[in-house]
Short mmCIF file of C-alpha atoms in Angstrom, two decimals:
data_model
loop_
_atom_site.label_atom_id
_atom_site.label_comp_id
_atom_site.label_asym_id
_atom_site.label_seq_id
_atom_site.Cartn_x
_atom_site.Cartn_y
_atom_site.Cartn_z
CA UNK A 2 100.33 122.95 131.31
CA UNK A 3 96.61 122.30 131.60
CA UNK A 4 94.85 119.65 129.59
CA UNK A 5 93.00 121.60 126.91
CA UNK A 6 89.23 121.21 126.79
CA UNK A 7 87.08 122.88 124.14
CA UNK A 8 83.91 124.70 125.17
CA UNK A 9 80.44 123.92 123.86
CA UNK A 10 79.17 126.43 121.26
CA UNK A 11 76.19 128.12 122.88
CA UNK A 12 75.70 131.46 121.07
CA UNK A 13 77.05 133.59 118.25
CA UNK A 14 78.12 136.18 120.82
CA UNK A 15 80.13 133.63 122.79
CA UNK A 16 81.80 132.31 119.65
CA UNK A 17 82.56 135.68 118.02
CA UNK A 18 83.03 138.09 120.91
CA UNK A 19 84.02 135.86 123.81
CA UNK A 20 87.21 134.35 125.20
CA UNK A 21 86.08 130.69 125.11
CA UNK A 22 87.84 128.40 122.66
CA UNK A 23 84.89 126.61 121.04
CA UNK A 24 86.13 125.42 117.66
CA UNK A 25 83.88 124.08 114.93
CA UNK A 26 85.11 121.07 113.00
CA UNK A 27 83.62 120.18 109.61
CA UNK A 28 81.48 117.18 108.75
CA UNK A 29 84.74 115.25 108.27
CA UNK A 30 85.92 116.21 111.79
CA UNK A 31 88.56 118.61 110.45
CA UNK A 32 89.22 122.34 110.29
CA UNK A 33 91.77 124.18 108.14
CA UNK A 34 94.94 125.62 109.64
CA UNK A 35 96.95 128.37 107.93
CA UNK A 36 100.62 128.27 108.84
CA UNK A 37 102.80 131.33 108.20
CA UNK A 38 106.46 132.17 108.81
CA UNK A 39 106.44 134.37 111.93
CA UNK A 40 109.23 136.56 110.54
CA UNK A 41 108.30 137.10 106.91
CA UNK A 42 104.53 136.52 106.96
CA UNK A 43 104.88 134.09 104.07
CA UNK A 44 102.19 131.42 103.99
CA UNK A 45 104.02 128.12 104.34
CA UNK A 46 101.15 125.66 104.11
CA UNK A 47 97.50 124.98 104.65
CA UNK A 48 97.02 121.94 106.87
CA UNK A 49 94.06 120.22 108.48
CA UNK A 50 93.45 119.51 112.16
CA UNK A 51 91.09 117.20 113.95
CA UNK A 52 90.27 117.76 117.61
CA UNK A 53 93.30 115.83 118.83
CA UNK A 54 95.72 117.65 116.48
CA UNK A 55 94.48 121.03 117.72
CA UNK A 56 94.77 119.97 121.36
CA UNK A 57 98.30 118.63 120.89
CA UNK A 58 99.31 121.79 119.03
CA UNK A 59 98.06 123.97 121.89
CA UNK A 60 99.55 121.80 124.62
CA UNK A 61 102.98 121.32 123.06
CA UNK A 62 103.46 124.62 121.23
CA UNK A 63 104.44 122.64 118.12
CA UNK A 64 102.23 122.22 115.04
CA UNK A 65 100.33 118.95 114.78
CA UNK A 66 98.04 118.21 111.86
CA UNK A 67 95.78 115.42 110.70
CA UNK A 68 97.15 113.89 107.53
CA UNK A 69 94.24 113.36 105.15
CA UNK A 70 96.42 111.25 102.84
CA UNK A 71 97.58 108.91 105.61
CA UNK A 72 94.59 109.39 107.95
CA UNK A 73 96.79 109.79 111.03
CA UNK A 74 97.78 112.44 113.56
CA UNK A 75 100.92 114.08 112.21
CA UNK A 76 103.55 115.85 114.31
CA UNK A 77 105.02 118.06 111.59
CA UNK A 78 108.78 117.55 111.42
CA UNK A 79 108.84 114.15 113.14
CA UNK A 80 110.27 112.60 109.95
CA UNK A 81 112.02 115.57 108.34
CA UNK A 82 113.23 117.42 111.46
CA UNK A 83 111.46 120.53 110.18
CA UNK A 84 109.44 121.07 113.36
CA UNK A 85 107.20 124.17 113.44
CA UNK A 86 107.53 126.02 116.78
CA UNK A 87 104.53 128.25 117.44
CA UNK A 88 105.19 131.94 118.00
CA UNK A 89 101.49 132.80 118.06
CA UNK A 90 98.23 130.91 117.44
CA UNK A 91 94.99 132.62 116.43
CA UNK A 92 91.42 131.54 115.87
CA UNK A 93 88.96 133.22 113.49
CA UNK A 94 85.60 134.88 114.16
CA UNK A 95 83.37 131.81 113.90
CA UNK A 96 86.15 129.53 115.18
CA UNK A 97 86.32 127.17 112.23
CA UNK A 98 89.88 128.06 111.16
CA UNK A 99 93.25 128.39 112.90
CA UNK A 100 96.26 130.56 112.01
CA UNK A 101 99.70 129.56 113.31
CA UNK A 102 102.69 131.91 113.13
CA UNK A 103 105.71 129.60 113.36
CA UNK A 104 109.47 129.38 113.33
CA UNK A 105 110.63 126.33 111.38
CA UNK A 106 113.60 124.25 112.57
CA UNK A 107 116.39 123.05 110.26
CA UNK A 108 116.41 124.30 106.67
CA UNK A 109 113.18 126.20 107.29
CA UNK A 110 111.22 124.36 104.63
CA UNK A 111 107.62 123.28 105.11
CA UNK A 112 106.74 121.71 101.77
CA UNK A 113 107.11 118.01 100.97
CA UNK A 114 108.12 118.89 97.40
CA UNK A 115 111.26 120.53 98.83
CA UNK A 116 110.36 124.20 98.64
CA UNK A 117 110.22 126.58 101.60
CA UNK A 118 106.52 127.28 101.14
CA UNK A 119 103.92 124.99 99.60
CA UNK A 120 102.74 128.07 97.68
CA UNK A 121 105.70 128.27 95.28
CA UNK A 122 103.71 129.09 92.14
CA UNK A 123 101.88 132.29 91.23
CA UNK A 124 98.58 132.24 89.33
CA UNK A 125 98.42 135.08 86.78
CA UNK A 126 95.24 137.19 87.25
CA UNK A 127 93.38 140.02 85.52
CA UNK A 128 94.98 140.85 82.17
CA UNK A 129 97.27 137.83 82.53
CA UNK A 130 94.45 135.40 83.34
CA UNK A 131 94.89 132.06 81.61
CA UNK A 132 98.69 132.28 81.37
CA UNK A 133 100.82 129.41 82.81
CA UNK A 134 101.71 129.30 86.52
CA UNK A 135 104.96 131.08 87.43
CA UNK A 136 107.46 129.62 89.89
CA UNK A 137 108.29 132.02 92.73
CA UNK A 138 111.05 129.92 94.32
CA UNK A 139 113.86 128.95 92.01
CA UNK A 140 115.41 126.18 94.03
CA UNK A 141 114.44 123.51 96.51
CA UNK A 142 115.75 123.80 100.07
CA UNK A 143 116.16 120.04 100.46
CA UNK A 144 116.01 116.85 98.44
CA UNK A 145 112.69 115.13 99.19
CA UNK A 146 114.05 111.74 98.09
CA UNK A 147 116.86 111.94 100.64
CA UNK A 148 114.48 112.88 103.47
CA UNK A 149 111.36 110.85 102.74
CA UNK A 150 112.87 107.95 100.76
CA UNK A 151 110.17 105.53 99.70
CA UNK A 152 107.31 107.14 101.65
CA UNK A 153 104.29 107.58 99.40
CA UNK A 154 103.74 111.06 98.01
CA UNK A 155 100.80 112.68 99.83
CA UNK A 156 99.50 114.41 96.70
CA UNK A 157 96.33 112.75 95.44
CA UNK A 158 94.93 113.26 91.98
CA UNK B 25 91.59 138.76 79.32
CA UNK B 26 91.21 135.09 78.44
CA UNK B 27 88.40 132.96 79.74
CA UNK B 28 90.05 130.78 82.35
CA UNK B 29 89.87 127.02 81.89
CA UNK B 30 91.24 124.57 84.42
CA UNK B 31 93.37 121.63 83.27
CA UNK B 32 92.59 117.99 83.94
CA UNK B 33 94.78 116.44 86.68
CA UNK B 34 96.85 113.77 84.93
CA UNK B 35 99.91 113.12 87.13
CA UNK B 36 101.55 114.13 90.39
CA UNK B 37 104.42 115.64 88.40
CA UNK B 38 102.06 117.83 86.37
CA UNK B 39 100.23 118.99 89.49
CA UNK B 40 103.29 119.63 91.69
CA UNK B 41 106.04 120.60 89.28
CA UNK B 42 104.20 121.92 86.26
CA UNK B 43 102.72 125.21 85.12
CA UNK B 44 99.16 123.96 84.50
CA UNK B 45 96.46 125.26 86.80
CA UNK B 46 94.63 122.06 87.71
CA UNK B 47 92.89 122.75 91.01
CA UNK B 48 91.31 120.07 93.17
CA UNK B 49 87.99 120.90 94.78
CA UNK B 50 86.72 118.90 97.77
CA UNK B 51 83.74 116.56 97.88
CA UNK B 52 81.59 119.65 98.53
CA UNK B 53 82.97 121.35 95.41
CA UNK B 54 85.01 123.87 97.43
CA UNK B 55 88.64 124.61 98.22
CA UNK B 56 90.01 126.87 100.96
CA UNK B 57 91.48 130.29 100.15
CA UNK B 58 93.85 132.12 102.51
CA UNK B 59 93.69 135.88 102.12
CA UNK B 60 96.49 138.04 103.51
CA UNK B 61 97.22 141.76 103.55
CA UNK B 62 99.83 142.27 100.81
CA UNK B 63 101.65 144.91 102.88
CA UNK B 64 101.72 143.46 106.39
CA UNK B 65 101.36 139.72 105.73
CA UNK B 66 98.53 139.58 108.24
CA UNK B 67 96.02 136.81 107.55
CA UNK B 68 92.71 138.58 106.97
CA UNK B 69 90.41 135.61 106.44
CA UNK B 70 90.00 132.06 105.29
CA UNK B 71 87.34 131.79 102.59
CA UNK B 72 86.03 129.05 100.36
CA UNK B 73 85.87 128.97 96.57
CA UNK B 74 83.97 126.83 94.14
CA UNK B 75 85.09 126.56 90.54
CA UNK B 76 83.17 129.68 89.49
CA UNK B 77 84.52 131.79 92.38
CA UNK B 78 88.10 130.85 91.49
CA UNK B 79 87.56 131.64 87.81
CA UNK B 80 85.97 135.03 88.56
CA UNK B 81 88.78 135.84 90.99
CA UNK B 82 91.40 135.11 88.34
CA UNK B 83 89.55 136.90 85.57
CA UNK B 84 88.68 140.07 87.50
CA UNK B 85 91.66 140.37 89.85
CA UNK B 86 89.22 140.81 92.75
CA UNK B 87 88.49 138.17 95.37
CA UNK B 88 85.32 136.14 94.89
CA UNK B 89 84.30 133.43 97.31
CA UNK B 90 81.49 130.94 97.72
CA UNK B 91 79.46 131.76 100.82
CA UNK B 92 78.76 128.51 102.64
CA UNK B 93 76.24 130.26 104.90
CA UNK B 94 74.25 131.74 102.01
CA UNK B 95 75.21 129.14 99.37
CA UNK B 96 75.94 131.79 96.73
CA UNK B 97 78.85 133.22 94.79
CA UNK B 98 80.11 136.18 96.79
CA UNK B 99 82.01 139.14 95.35
CA UNK B 100 83.73 140.28 98.54
CA UNK B 101 82.99 143.95 99.18
CA UNK B 102 79.87 144.15 97.01
CA UNK B 103 77.82 145.03 100.11
CA UNK B 104 80.43 146.64 102.36
CA UNK B 105 82.62 148.34 99.74
CA UNK B 106 85.62 146.50 101.19
CA UNK B 107 86.71 145.00 97.86
CA UNK B 108 89.90 142.91 97.92
CA UNK B 109 92.20 143.79 94.98
CA UNK B 110 94.65 141.00 94.25
CA UNK B 111 98.34 141.85 94.31
CA UNK B 112 99.39 138.23 93.88
CA UNK B 113 97.63 134.87 93.76
CA UNK B 114 99.35 131.57 94.52
CA UNK B 115 98.42 127.91 94.42
CA UNK B 116 99.86 125.19 96.65
CA UNK B 117 101.78 122.03 95.77
CA UNK B 118 98.83 119.69 95.26
CA UNK B 119 96.59 122.54 94.07
CA UNK B 120 93.85 122.18 96.63
CA UNK B 121 94.39 125.58 98.31
CA UNK B 122 94.77 129.18 97.14
CA UNK B 123 96.63 132.10 98.73
CA UNK B 124 95.63 135.66 97.79
CA UNK B 125 97.76 138.67 98.74
CA UNK B 126 95.35 141.62 98.60
CA UNK B 127 94.90 145.32 99.11
CA UNK B 128 91.56 146.09 100.75
CA UNK B 129 89.53 149.13 99.71
CA UNK B 130 87.87 151.49 102.18
CA UNK B 131 88.59 151.03 105.89
CA UNK B 132 90.74 147.99 105.12
CA UNK B 133 88.63 145.61 107.15
CA UNK B 134 87.84 142.07 106.02
CA UNK B 135 85.85 140.66 108.94
CA UNK B 136 82.06 140.78 109.23
CA UNK B 137 82.38 141.28 113.01
CA UNK B 138 84.04 144.65 112.30
CA UNK B 139 87.69 143.85 112.90
CA UNK B 140 90.46 144.24 110.32
CA UNK B 141 91.29 140.54 110.36
CA UNK B 142 88.95 137.66 111.16
CA UNK B 143 91.77 136.33 113.32
CA UNK B 144 91.47 138.91 116.11
CA UNK B 145 91.96 136.50 119.03
CA UNK B 146 95.11 134.65 120.12
CA UNK B 147 94.97 131.12 121.51
CA UNK B 148 97.44 130.68 124.40
CA UNK B 149 99.75 127.69 123.81
CA UNK B 150 102.41 125.67 125.65
CA UNK B 151 102.67 126.78 129.29
CA UNK B 152 99.62 129.01 128.81
CA UNK B 153 97.49 126.25 127.27
CA UNK B 154 93.91 126.31 128.54
CA UNK B 155 93.88 130.04 129.34
CA UNK B 156 91.14 132.25 127.79
CA UNK B 157 91.50 133.68 124.28
CA UNK B 158 93.21 137.09 124.12
CA UNK B 159 91.97 139.88 121.84
CA UNK B 160 94.71 141.20 119.54
CA UNK B 161 92.70 144.08 118.05
CA UNK B 162 91.27 146.50 120.57
CA UNK B 163 88.72 148.24 118.40
CA UNK B 164 86.50 147.55 115.46
CA UNK B 165 87.22 149.37 112.20
CA UNK B 166 83.53 149.71 111.32
CA UNK B 167 80.10 149.15 112.81
CA UNK B 168 78.69 145.93 111.34
CA UNK B 169 75.10 146.99 112.11
CA UNK B 170 75.51 150.15 110.06
CA UNK B 171 76.95 148.24 107.09
CA UNK B 172 75.04 144.98 107.07
CA UNK B 173 71.80 146.08 108.79
CA UNK B 174 69.42 143.18 109.09
CA UNK B 175 71.43 140.69 107.00
CA UNK B 176 71.70 137.39 108.85
CA UNK B 177 74.99 136.77 110.64
CA UNK B 178 77.00 134.18 108.66
CA UNK B 179 78.35 132.49 111.80
CA UNK B 180 76.71 129.11 112.34
CA UNK B 181 76.78 127.22 115.63
#
């Protein structure tokens, strides 16, 4: 396993059409990461990565994020056991977003609220615009209180 | 079709476990939107929405984004014809990210470089960490020059 080094962004052609990994992090040092279930294609979560989280993810083959709530590097599953093993990682055209296709250990959940996916509510659109959100998962896969205990909830108002 | 109004964020319970749509936009007024092919589950792109883009998306059933490069509301497909019709929209636990499952008109492409998905390159991980990116689509679905002509490339270094 090589130490991962990112390349310097020199041209649009290099970034879009080349084979260099030259990611662009935002003003806050982070880029968004889409994580999907490698089997079903379901979007499990949208996380954020700083440079270190992306390097660790690539080097270990397990998803690492930067927790904006706690402001720390976060090895997903270190507390809950729900580690995300990477089946495939992708980068987008301008290299400011990552897509991970993963297999999740344990119960398979990825959401701190207890659901499989963080995206457990549908937003009615078109003719149904303005109606209440609809739950798409009818039960939680684990009890967050049992797993996380007194840890603060990461959701911020 | 109702005019869509967002709710005020009052409590973690309301945001995570309720049926109110109470989205949280970042300091820049934007939130990330993951757009996947409703049939295959493939991630097509990661876009950004401001409040107006999210409202228009919900009201029309077609994806609208906020272009960070051009700093304008962007009805996806208005130039290229590759409109994204929403099959299902979802919101995540803390309501700071959106997931759209779409059907794309025309050639089915969503990437300005000409590929179907913006995520057309794999990042080697684990034992292969540090190796060059690998292309996962071997041909473009359209010729960007023919469609976009002299429009500036949205990729920023």
